[in-house]
């Protein structure tokens, strides 16, 4: 079982930046692919980016350029750096873990991720 806890959300003005963190724990958690998803009110949960155990990354097409996923293995922490934020980025952001690899065609599917955090709210005005 893998536990994930997000932090770093908050309110920011358009054009600003935030860095989200996700602490990961649990048996063999370092072997899992990790991902960031977001869900705005009234919308489906959508993928932002994913990072594999070897550091390989993949981004959803609409998220390329302003978002950067990274991890610190020593701290068991996943990050999402978000720059030039827009009001449409307002959402609850979740980190998640999957036993897929980032090369999988299903890596951006919500059901592909077995373990989820509770989410952290990002509000851009």
Short mmCIF file of C-alpha atoms in Angstrom, two decimals:
data_model
loop_
_atom_site.label_atom_id
_atom_site.label_comp_id
_atom_site.label_asym_id
_atom_site.label_seq_id
_atom_site.Cartn_x
_atom_site.Cartn_y
_atom_site.Cartn_z
CA UNK A 1 0.00 0.00 0.00
CA UNK A 2 1.21 3.51 -0.88
CA UNK A 3 0.30 6.72 0.93
CA UNK A 4 0.47 10.13 -0.72
CA UNK A 5 0.02 13.53 0.92
CA UNK A 6 -0.09 16.73 -1.13
CA UNK A 7 0.78 20.23 0.03
CA UNK A 8 1.66 23.61 -1.41
CA UNK A 9 -1.65 24.68 -2.83
CA UNK A 10 -3.08 28.13 -2.27
CA UNK A 11 -4.33 31.28 -3.92
CA UNK A 12 -2.23 33.13 -6.47
CA UNK A 13 -2.75 35.86 -9.00
CA UNK A 14 -2.68 35.13 -12.71
CA UNK A 15 0.89 34.99 -13.96
CA UNK A 16 2.18 33.74 -10.63
CA UNK A 17 3.82 30.44 -9.70
CA UNK A 18 3.30 27.66 -7.21
CA UNK A 19 5.17 24.48 -6.39
CA UNK A 20 3.13 21.56 -5.19
CA UNK A 21 4.69 18.77 -3.14
CA UNK A 22 3.60 15.21 -2.53
CA UNK A 23 5.23 13.06 0.10
CA UNK A 24 5.11 9.38 -0.75
CA UNK A 25 5.45 6.44 1.62
CA UNK A 26 4.72 2.76 1.72
CA UNK A 27 6.16 -0.54 0.63
CA UNK A 28 8.09 -0.33 -2.65
CA UNK A 29 6.63 3.13 -3.27
CA UNK A 30 9.80 4.24 -5.05
CA UNK A 31 9.14 1.71 -7.80
CA UNK A 32 5.84 3.22 -8.80
CA UNK A 33 5.19 5.70 -11.54
CA UNK A 34 3.86 8.93 -9.97
CA UNK A 35 1.52 11.40 -11.53
CA UNK A 36 -0.24 14.70 -11.02
CA UNK A 37 -3.89 15.14 -11.92
CA UNK A 38 -6.32 17.99 -11.45
CA UNK A 39 -10.06 18.38 -11.24
CA UNK A 40 -11.95 21.63 -11.60
CA UNK A 41 -15.53 22.01 -10.31
CA UNK A 42 -17.96 20.33 -12.66
CA UNK A 43 -15.22 18.81 -14.79
CA UNK A 44 -13.61 15.41 -15.06
CA UNK A 45 -10.27 14.69 -13.47
CA UNK A 46 -7.50 15.20 -16.00
CA UNK A 47 -3.86 14.25 -16.15
CA UNK A 48 -1.12 16.83 -15.87
CA UNK A 49 2.14 14.87 -15.94
CA UNK A 50 3.77 11.65 -14.83
CA UNK A 51 7.26 10.57 -13.82
CA UNK A 52 8.68 7.09 -13.77
CA UNK A 53 10.96 5.47 -11.22
CA UNK A 54 13.94 6.16 -13.50
CA UNK A 55 13.03 9.84 -13.85
CA UNK A 56 11.45 9.65 -17.29
CA UNK A 57 8.66 12.18 -17.64
CA UNK A 58 5.61 12.68 -19.81
CA UNK A 59 3.18 15.58 -20.00
CA UNK A 60 -0.37 15.90 -21.19
CA UNK A 61 -0.34 17.96 -24.38
CA UNK A 62 -2.23 20.89 -22.87
CA UNK A 63 0.14 21.02 -19.88
CA UNK A 64 3.41 21.26 -21.75
CA UNK A 65 5.48 24.37 -21.22
CA UNK A 66 4.16 25.77 -17.93
CA UNK A 67 4.28 22.71 -15.68
CA UNK A 68 7.31 20.70 -14.59
CA UNK A 69 7.15 17.40 -12.72
CA UNK A 70 10.13 16.24 -10.70
CA UNK A 71 11.00 14.10 -7.70
CA UNK A 72 13.54 13.87 -4.94
CA UNK A 73 14.13 10.22 -4.15
CA UNK A 74 16.05 11.00 -0.96
CA UNK A 75 13.05 12.90 0.39
CA UNK A 76 10.44 10.56 -1.11
CA UNK A 77 8.78 13.64 -2.50
CA UNK A 78 7.13 14.42 -5.81
CA UNK A 79 6.88 18.01 -7.08
CA UNK A 80 4.87 19.98 -9.60
CA UNK A 81 6.25 23.40 -10.49
CA UNK A 82 3.55 25.55 -12.05
CA UNK A 83 4.47 28.82 -13.75
CA UNK A 84 2.51 31.58 -15.46
CA UNK A 85 -0.68 30.34 -13.87
CA UNK A 86 -4.02 31.15 -15.44
CA UNK A 87 -7.53 31.24 -13.93
CA UNK A 88 -8.32 28.04 -15.87
CA UNK A 89 -5.67 26.29 -13.77
CA UNK A 90 -7.94 26.62 -10.74
CA UNK A 91 -8.61 23.09 -9.53
CA UNK A 92 -7.96 20.50 -6.89
CA UNK A 93 -4.60 18.92 -7.65
CA UNK A 94 -3.93 15.29 -6.80
CA UNK A 95 -0.85 13.13 -6.82
CA UNK A 96 -1.17 9.45 -7.51
CA UNK A 97 0.85 6.27 -7.95
CA UNK A 98 0.63 3.58 -10.60
CA UNK A 99 2.47 0.42 -11.51
CA UNK A 100 2.43 1.43 -15.16
CA UNK A 101 5.39 3.03 -16.89
CA UNK A 102 5.22 6.47 -18.47
CA UNK A 103 5.55 4.92 -21.93
CA UNK A 104 2.24 3.15 -21.46
CA UNK A 105 -0.60 4.50 -23.63
CA UNK A 106 -2.79 4.31 -20.53
CA UNK A 107 -0.58 6.39 -18.26
CA UNK A 108 -2.95 9.36 -18.36
CA UNK A 109 -6.05 7.35 -17.54
CA UNK A 110 -7.39 7.89 -14.02
CA UNK A 111 -8.14 4.17 -13.47
CA UNK A 112 -4.47 3.41 -14.20
CA UNK A 113 -3.52 4.98 -10.87
CA UNK A 114 -4.28 2.82 -7.87
CA UNK A 115 -3.22 5.09 -5.01
CA UNK A 116 -4.29 8.72 -4.53
CA UNK A 117 -3.66 11.61 -2.19
CA UNK A 118 -6.41 13.76 -0.74
CA UNK A 119 -5.66 16.73 -2.99
CA UNK A 120 -4.54 20.32 -2.56
CA UNK A 121 -6.54 23.30 -3.82
CA UNK A 122 -5.05 25.79 -6.27
CA UNK A 123 -6.98 28.98 -6.95
CA UNK A 124 -5.83 31.47 -9.59
CA UNK A 125 -7.55 34.84 -9.83
#
